[in-house]
mmCIF file of C-alpha atoms in Angstrom:
data_model
loop_
_atom_site.group_PDB
_atom_site.id
_atom_site.type_symbol
_atom_site.label_atom_id
_atom_site.label_comp_id
_atom_site.label_asym_id
_atom_site.label_seq_id
_atom_site.Cartn_x
_atom_site.Cartn_y
_atom_site.Cartn_z
ATOM 1 C CA UNK A 111 46.442 39.629 -4.221
ATOM 2 C CA UNK A 112 44.768 40.414 -0.877
ATOM 3 C CA UNK A 113 42.062 42.457 -2.650
ATOM 4 C CA UNK A 114 41.464 39.603 -5.083
ATOM 5 C CA UNK A 115 41.094 37.092 -2.233
ATOM 6 C CA UNK A 116 38.565 39.359 -0.531
ATOM 7 C CA UNK A 117 36.689 39.790 -3.820
ATOM 8 C CA UNK A 118 36.689 36.021 -4.400
ATOM 9 C CA UNK A 119 35.225 35.321 -0.970
ATOM 10 C CA UNK A 120 32.447 37.841 -1.596
ATOM 11 C CA UNK A 121 31.671 36.432 -5.043
ATOM 12 C CA UNK A 122 31.684 32.814 -3.848
ATOM 13 C CA UNK A 123 29.260 33.622 -1.034
ATOM 14 C CA UNK A 124 26.985 35.429 -3.472
ATOM 15 C CA UNK A 125 27.125 33.005 -6.403
ATOM 16 C CA UNK A 126 26.853 29.843 -4.287
ATOM 17 C CA UNK A 127 24.158 31.267 -1.966
ATOM 18 C CA UNK A 128 26.160 30.584 1.185
ATOM 19 C CA UNK A 129 23.687 32.460 3.380
ATOM 20 C CA UNK A 130 25.094 31.304 6.708
ATOM 21 C CA UNK A 131 28.699 32.223 5.902
ATOM 22 C CA UNK A 132 30.514 35.584 6.120
ATOM 23 C CA UNK A 133 33.738 36.656 4.434
ATOM 24 C CA UNK A 134 35.445 36.484 7.836
ATOM 25 C CA UNK A 135 34.490 32.798 8.169
ATOM 26 C CA UNK A 136 36.608 31.816 5.152
ATOM 27 C CA UNK A 137 40.339 31.519 5.731
ATOM 28 C CA UNK A 138 42.639 31.767 2.719
ATOM 29 C CA UNK A 139 43.883 28.195 3.103
ATOM 30 C CA UNK A 140 40.626 26.509 4.170
ATOM 31 C CA UNK A 141 39.612 23.688 1.816
ATOM 32 C CA UNK A 142 36.618 24.795 -0.256
ATOM 33 C CA UNK A 143 35.335 21.235 -0.709
ATOM 34 C CA UNK A 144 34.947 18.388 1.764
ATOM 35 C CA UNK A 145 35.419 19.506 5.356
ATOM 36 C CA UNK A 146 35.844 23.193 4.517
ATOM 37 C CA UNK A 147 32.900 25.064 3.047
ATOM 38 C CA UNK A 148 31.254 21.767 2.145
ATOM 39 C CA UNK A 149 30.735 22.669 -1.501
ATOM 40 C CA UNK A 150 29.412 20.019 -3.900
ATOM 41 C CA UNK A 151 29.876 19.084 -7.572
ATOM 42 C CA UNK A 152 27.313 21.631 -8.809
ATOM 43 C CA UNK A 153 29.193 24.317 -6.882
ATOM 44 C CA UNK A 154 32.375 23.228 -8.668
ATOM 45 C CA UNK A 155 30.675 23.787 -12.037
ATOM 46 C CA UNK A 156 29.434 27.166 -10.819
ATOM 47 C CA UNK A 157 33.022 28.135 -9.903
ATOM 48 C CA UNK A 158 34.132 27.220 -13.438
ATOM 49 C CA UNK A 159 31.447 29.595 -14.781
ATOM 50 C CA UNK A 160 32.627 32.271 -12.327
ATOM 51 C CA UNK A 161 36.214 32.044 -13.622
ATOM 52 C CA UNK A 162 34.950 32.526 -17.193
ATOM 53 C CA UNK A 163 32.418 35.276 -16.449
ATOM 54 C CA UNK A 164 34.463 37.415 -14.069
ATOM 55 C CA UNK A 165 38.067 36.775 -15.110
ATOM 56 C CA UNK A 166 37.860 35.552 -18.717
ATOM 57 C CA UNK A 167 39.425 32.191 -17.880
ATOM 58 C CA UNK A 168 38.042 29.222 -19.815
ATOM 59 C CA UNK A 169 38.829 26.033 -17.976
ATOM 60 C CA UNK A 170 38.845 23.484 -20.771
ATOM 61 C CA UNK A 171 39.900 20.574 -18.564
ATOM 62 C CA UNK A 172 37.510 20.358 -15.570
ATOM 63 C CA UNK A 173 39.997 18.017 -13.851
ATOM 64 C CA UNK A 174 42.217 21.054 -13.274
ATOM 65 C CA UNK A 175 39.503 22.349 -10.954
ATOM 66 C CA UNK A 176 40.613 19.947 -8.233
ATOM 67 C CA UNK A 177 43.863 21.851 -7.682
ATOM 68 C CA UNK A 178 42.651 25.327 -8.663
ATOM 69 C CA UNK A 179 39.661 25.205 -6.310
ATOM 70 C CA UNK A 180 41.563 23.754 -3.376
ATOM 71 C CA UNK A 181 41.330 27.028 -1.448
ATOM 72 C CA UNK A 182 40.943 30.778 -1.878
ATOM 73 C CA UNK A 183 44.754 30.981 -1.945
ATOM 74 C CA UNK A 184 45.095 28.557 -4.892
ATOM 75 C CA UNK A 185 42.204 30.172 -6.758
ATOM 76 C CA UNK A 186 43.647 33.659 -6.388
ATOM 77 C CA UNK A 187 47.083 32.475 -7.554
ATOM 78 C CA UNK A 188 45.592 30.819 -10.660
ATOM 79 C CA UNK A 189 43.438 33.840 -11.511
ATOM 80 C CA UNK A 190 46.375 36.242 -11.110
ATOM 81 C CA UNK A 191 48.411 34.194 -13.563
ATOM 82 C CA UNK A 192 45.719 33.454 -16.163
ATOM 83 C CA UNK A 193 43.133 36.253 -16.091
ATOM 84 C CA UNK A 194 42.259 37.986 -19.354
ATOM 85 C CA UNK A 195 40.008 40.622 -17.800
ATOM 86 C CA UNK B 34 -7.991 -6.857 -3.408
ATOM 87 C CA UNK B 35 -9.107 -6.106 0.140
ATOM 88 C CA UNK B 36 -8.519 -2.422 0.696
ATOM 89 C CA UNK B 37 -7.785 -1.059 4.169
ATOM 90 C CA UNK B 38 -9.213 2.266 5.246
ATOM 91 C CA UNK B 39 -6.760 5.111 4.942
ATOM 92 C CA UNK B 40 -6.699 8.462 6.717
ATOM 93 C CA UNK B 41 -5.434 11.997 6.340
ATOM 94 C CA UNK B 42 -3.031 12.001 9.267
ATOM 95 C CA UNK B 43 -1.925 15.648 9.055
ATOM 96 C CA UNK B 44 -2.134 18.651 6.735
ATOM 97 C CA UNK B 45 -0.167 21.796 5.924
ATOM 98 C CA UNK B 46 -1.113 24.763 3.754
ATOM 99 C CA UNK B 47 1.387 27.424 2.709
ATOM 100 C CA UNK B 48 0.126 30.477 0.843
ATOM 101 C CA UNK B 49 0.138 34.263 1.027
ATOM 102 C CA UNK B 50 3.026 34.371 3.524
ATOM 103 C CA UNK B 51 1.228 32.113 5.967
ATOM 104 C CA UNK B 52 1.683 28.520 7.109
ATOM 105 C CA UNK B 53 -1.241 26.583 8.556
ATOM 106 C CA UNK B 54 -0.407 23.223 10.134
ATOM 107 C CA UNK B 55 -3.307 20.919 11.016
ATOM 108 C CA UNK B 56 -5.709 23.842 10.883
ATOM 109 C CA UNK B 57 -3.620 26.079 13.117
ATOM 110 C CA UNK B 58 -1.674 29.093 11.900
ATOM 111 C CA UNK B 59 1.944 28.522 12.991
ATOM 112 C CA UNK B 60 3.875 31.139 11.023
ATOM 113 C CA UNK B 61 3.167 34.288 9.039
ATOM 114 C CA UNK B 62 4.773 37.591 8.209
ATOM 115 C CA UNK B 63 4.276 40.599 5.975
ATOM 116 C CA UNK B 64 7.659 40.368 4.287
ATOM 117 C CA UNK B 65 7.855 40.963 0.505
ATOM 118 C CA UNK B 66 8.535 37.939 -1.657
ATOM 119 C CA UNK B 67 8.470 34.197 -1.082
ATOM 120 C CA UNK B 68 12.242 33.746 -0.755
ATOM 121 C CA UNK B 69 12.491 36.179 2.149
ATOM 122 C CA UNK B 70 9.427 34.571 3.708
ATOM 123 C CA UNK B 71 11.095 31.151 3.371
ATOM 124 C CA UNK B 72 14.319 32.523 4.854
ATOM 125 C CA UNK B 73 12.451 33.855 7.900
ATOM 126 C CA UNK B 74 10.810 30.456 8.322
ATOM 127 C CA UNK B 75 14.237 28.769 8.095
ATOM 128 C CA UNK B 76 15.626 31.045 10.792
ATOM 129 C CA UNK B 77 12.648 30.894 13.128
ATOM 130 C CA UNK B 78 12.314 27.100 12.954
ATOM 131 C CA UNK B 79 16.116 26.602 13.205
ATOM 132 C CA UNK B 80 16.261 24.298 10.193
ATOM 133 C CA UNK B 81 20.103 24.180 10.035
ATOM 134 C CA UNK B 82 20.302 22.811 6.477
ATOM 135 C CA UNK B 83 22.364 25.295 4.399
ATOM 136 C CA UNK B 84 21.481 23.536 1.129
ATOM 137 C CA UNK B 85 18.039 25.108 1.554
ATOM 138 C CA UNK B 86 19.429 28.423 0.263
ATOM 139 C CA UNK B 87 20.643 26.837 -2.960
ATOM 140 C CA UNK B 88 17.170 25.540 -3.829
ATOM 141 C CA UNK B 89 14.773 27.250 -6.200
ATOM 142 C CA UNK B 90 11.447 28.566 -4.898
ATOM 143 C CA UNK B 91 9.472 25.452 -5.879
ATOM 144 C CA UNK B 92 11.850 23.198 -3.959
ATOM 145 C CA UNK B 93 11.829 25.541 -0.964
ATOM 146 C CA UNK B 94 8.040 25.433 -0.902
ATOM 147 C CA UNK B 95 8.003 21.624 -1.071
ATOM 148 C CA UNK B 96 10.827 21.390 1.464
ATOM 149 C CA UNK B 97 8.976 23.483 4.066
ATOM 150 C CA UNK B 98 5.766 21.447 3.755
ATOM 151 C CA UNK B 99 7.656 18.159 3.965
ATOM 152 C CA UNK B 100 9.706 19.385 6.912
ATOM 153 C CA UNK B 101 6.606 20.212 8.926
ATOM 154 C CA UNK B 102 4.758 16.964 8.185
ATOM 155 C CA UNK B 103 7.636 14.490 8.128
ATOM 156 C CA UNK B 104 9.843 15.671 10.973
ATOM 157 C CA UNK B 105 7.420 14.531 13.701
ATOM 158 C CA UNK B 106 7.068 11.021 12.241
ATOM 159 C CA UNK B 107 10.517 10.250 10.820
ATOM 160 C CA UNK B 108 12.633 7.838 12.825
ATOM 161 C CA UNK B 109 16.251 8.624 11.872
ATOM 162 C CA UNK B 110 17.391 5.218 13.117
ATOM 163 C CA UNK B 111 15.080 3.286 10.783
ATOM 164 C CA UNK B 112 14.371 3.133 7.068
ATOM 165 C CA UNK B 113 11.191 5.174 6.610
ATOM 166 C CA UNK B 114 9.063 3.857 3.779
ATOM 167 C CA UNK B 115 7.167 7.057 3.029
ATOM 168 C CA UNK B 116 6.073 7.553 -0.575
ATOM 169 C CA UNK B 117 6.045 11.019 -2.130
ATOM 170 C CA UNK B 118 3.209 11.954 -4.468
ATOM 171 C CA UNK B 119 3.330 15.537 -5.704
ATOM 172 C CA UNK B 120 1.710 17.545 -8.472
ATOM 173 C CA UNK B 121 1.334 21.087 -9.750
ATOM 174 C CA UNK B 122 0.254 23.138 -12.751
ATOM 175 C CA UNK B 123 3.311 25.182 -13.736
ATOM 176 C CA UNK B 124 5.914 22.420 -13.489
ATOM 177 C CA UNK B 125 9.325 24.139 -13.024
ATOM 178 C CA UNK B 126 8.411 27.045 -15.325
ATOM 179 C CA UNK B 127 9.458 29.696 -12.786
ATOM 180 C CA UNK B 128 13.043 28.405 -12.872
ATOM 181 C CA UNK B 129 12.900 27.528 -16.582
ATOM 182 C CA UNK B 130 12.243 31.205 -17.364
ATOM 183 C CA UNK B 131 15.163 32.332 -15.165
ATOM 184 C CA UNK B 132 17.461 29.812 -16.830
ATOM 185 C CA UNK B 133 16.332 30.834 -20.303
ATOM 186 C CA UNK B 134 17.123 34.462 -19.469
ATOM 187 C CA UNK B 135 20.669 33.457 -18.494
ATOM 188 C CA UNK B 136 21.308 31.942 -21.929
ATOM 189 C CA UNK B 137 19.367 34.350 -24.148
ATOM 190 C CA UNK B 138 22.233 36.722 -25.031
ATOM 191 C CA UNK B 139 25.229 35.403 -26.926
ATOM 192 C CA UNK B 140 27.516 38.161 -25.535
ATOM 193 C CA UNK B 141 26.822 37.162 -21.951
ATOM 194 C CA UNK B 142 26.214 33.455 -22.368
ATOM 195 C CA UNK B 143 26.910 32.027 -18.935
ATOM 196 C CA UNK B 144 24.464 29.180 -18.233
ATOM 197 C CA UNK B 145 24.271 28.580 -14.513
ATOM 198 C CA UNK B 146 24.599 24.893 -13.535
ATOM 199 C CA UNK B 147 23.056 25.676 -10.141
ATOM 200 C CA UNK B 148 19.929 27.109 -11.801
ATOM 201 C CA UNK B 149 19.823 24.407 -14.487
ATOM 202 C CA UNK B 150 19.486 21.553 -11.975
ATOM 203 C CA UNK B 151 16.128 22.969 -10.892
ATOM 204 C CA UNK B 152 14.631 22.985 -14.398
ATOM 205 C CA UNK B 153 12.693 19.811 -13.601
ATOM 206 C CA UNK B 154 9.715 19.824 -11.232
ATOM 207 C CA UNK B 155 10.536 16.508 -9.566
ATOM 208 C CA UNK B 156 13.869 17.810 -8.289
ATOM 209 C CA UNK B 157 11.933 18.927 -5.195
ATOM 210 C CA UNK B 158 11.171 15.274 -4.435
ATOM 211 C CA UNK B 159 14.892 14.557 -4.588
ATOM 212 C CA UNK B 160 15.580 17.372 -2.138
ATOM 213 C CA UNK B 161 12.998 15.976 0.303
ATOM 214 C CA UNK B 162 14.334 12.435 -0.116
ATOM 215 C CA UNK B 163 17.914 13.559 0.577
ATOM 216 C CA UNK B 164 16.930 15.572 3.633
ATOM 217 C CA UNK B 165 14.852 12.782 5.186
ATOM 218 C CA UNK B 166 16.934 9.910 3.802
ATOM 219 C CA UNK B 167 13.972 8.414 1.950
ATOM 220 C CA UNK B 168 14.610 5.682 -0.610
ATOM 221 C CA UNK B 169 10.919 5.213 -1.293
ATOM 222 C CA UNK B 170 8.578 5.606 -4.270
ATOM 223 C CA UNK B 171 8.108 9.125 -5.598
ATOM 224 C CA UNK B 172 6.183 10.665 -8.480
ATOM 225 C CA UNK B 173 5.448 14.162 -9.719
ATOM 226 C CA UNK B 174 2.488 14.880 -12.003
ATOM 227 C CA UNK B 175 1.386 17.966 -13.908
ATOM 228 C CA UNK B 176 -2.326 18.821 -13.902
ATOM 229 C CA UNK B 177 -4.305 21.906 -14.890
ATOM 230 C CA UNK B 178 -5.881 21.980 -11.442
ATOM 231 C CA UNK B 179 -5.550 20.005 -8.222
ATOM 232 C CA UNK B 180 -6.818 16.513 -9.036
ATOM 233 C CA UNK B 181 -8.101 15.087 -5.747
ATOM 234 C CA UNK B 182 -9.514 11.957 -7.349
ATOM 235 C CA UNK B 183 -6.201 11.000 -8.946
ATOM 236 C CA UNK B 184 -4.278 11.770 -5.758
ATOM 237 C CA UNK B 185 -6.629 9.665 -3.650
ATOM 238 C CA UNK B 186 -6.406 6.695 -6.002
ATOM 239 C CA UNK B 187 -2.654 6.830 -6.471
ATOM 240 C CA UNK B 188 -1.920 7.133 -2.733
ATOM 241 C CA UNK B 189 -4.274 4.246 -1.958
ATOM 242 C CA UNK B 190 -2.619 2.027 -4.553
ATOM 243 C CA UNK B 191 0.808 2.726 -3.056
ATOM 244 C CA UNK B 192 -0.477 1.828 0.405
ATOM 245 C CA UNK B 193 -2.536 -1.182 -0.614
ATOM 246 C CA UNK B 194 0.207 -2.880 -2.602
ATOM 247 C CA UNK B 195 2.645 -2.106 0.257
ATOM 248 C CA UNK B 196 4.860 0.112 -1.866
ATOM 249 C CA UNK B 197 4.688 2.621 0.984
ATOM 250 C CA UNK B 198 3.700 2.621 4.654
ATOM 251 C CA UNK B 199 2.627 6.258 4.442
ATOM 252 C CA UNK B 200 2.331 8.712 1.547
ATOM 253 C CA UNK B 201 3.150 12.403 1.660
ATOM 254 C CA UNK B 202 0.955 14.072 -0.947
ATOM 255 C CA UNK B 203 1.496 17.605 -2.134
ATOM 256 C CA UNK B 204 0.250 20.278 -4.497
ATOM 257 C CA UNK B 205 3.176 22.650 -4.965
ATOM 258 C CA UNK B 206 2.291 25.397 -7.391
ATOM 259 C CA UNK B 207 4.764 28.239 -7.870
ATOM 260 C CA UNK B 208 5.098 30.767 -10.679
ATOM 261 C CA UNK B 209 6.066 34.435 -10.622
ATOM 262 C CA UNK B 210 5.757 34.820 -6.854
ATOM 263 C CA UNK B 211 2.239 33.346 -6.905
ATOM 264 C CA UNK B 212 2.222 30.143 -4.912
ATOM 265 C CA UNK B 213 0.238 27.587 -3.010
ATOM 266 C CA UNK B 214 1.566 24.574 -1.174
ATOM 267 C CA UNK B 215 -0.924 22.010 0.110
ATOM 268 C CA UNK B 216 0.484 18.921 1.798
ATOM 269 C CA UNK B 217 -1.143 15.999 3.553
ATOM 270 C CA UNK B 218 0.118 12.760 4.944
ATOM 271 C CA UNK B 219 -1.899 9.639 4.189
ATOM 272 C CA UNK B 220 -1.594 6.835 6.686
ATOM 273 C CA UNK B 221 -3.528 3.936 8.210
ATOM 274 C CA UNK B 222 -4.205 6.112 11.250
ATOM 275 C CA UNK B 223 -5.828 9.489 11.714
ATOM 276 C CA UNK B 224 -9.141 11.173 12.317
ATOM 277 C CA UNK B 225 -10.066 12.328 8.816
ATOM 278 C CA UNK B 226 -10.970 9.576 6.390
ATOM 279 C CA UNK B 227 -8.895 9.716 3.204
ATOM 280 C CA UNK B 228 -11.565 10.401 0.616
ATOM 281 C CA UNK B 229 -11.784 12.645 -2.445
ATOM 282 C CA UNK B 230 -14.267 14.897 -0.647
ATOM 283 C CA UNK B 231 -12.177 15.267 2.487
ATOM 284 C CA UNK B 232 -9.041 15.989 0.440
ATOM 285 C CA UNK B 233 -10.921 18.762 -1.348
ATOM 286 C CA UNK B 234 -12.249 20.174 1.921
ATOM 287 C CA UNK B 235 -8.698 20.355 3.301
ATOM 288 C CA UNK B 236 -7.370 21.838 0.040
ATOM 289 C CA UNK B 237 -9.987 24.596 0.039
ATOM 290 C CA UNK B 238 -9.726 25.523 3.725
#
């Protein structure tokens, strides 16, 4: 799980072009949206693509994203349970 | 209609890894590629606007020009009625090609929403408007070459019918790492008269 969290932080920084942010700046329970990393709605769509591309998870109901993408912790837990690759 | 005289208040040219503001070179480097050049500019001028890194190259080019010409005149406490009038030749083709590549293979069909949003040329006007909180008129036109006559007329109409107090005009051409950004602010004050000839002189400097 710890390796997955680290991997997720690296991928999020890369995919969302978070140039000013390092892996060490993201805590596992920090909110990804709002006050946390300040991601926006396009970033949310990009995270849905990331789940599909990297972990084979097709999120058919985008509303689920609100809880899945709450933090690195919630993302890692969801991926661990649902990944197909 | 009685037309007031209008002036080119300030100019900015960005090309070949060099930025010239009002005739004076203010930034250049030998770095490879426009995106790294833009990143160096961002760092050196302490822009502090992380959304910059999410933009495509065309929007970055427009953003830099607007930043340099608008920052000195924007009053953050007031509504700034500054029109945006931009044009180029290649539209958003640079990003269109990148997006097309991301959807060309059915086995790895992962269209990127973050790339897709930049497959319109006028998105760069939205980025400028968000950054400077402009709720003013904006238009983006596609021409084969820089059309000084059209730009002069259109900017004057905006000013004369009071649709804008000032107009930021721009030619933002970007395709395959080849680029030129030419920006000028049209206002009722300045030293260079806003005429087709003077626009062309500034464009070709």
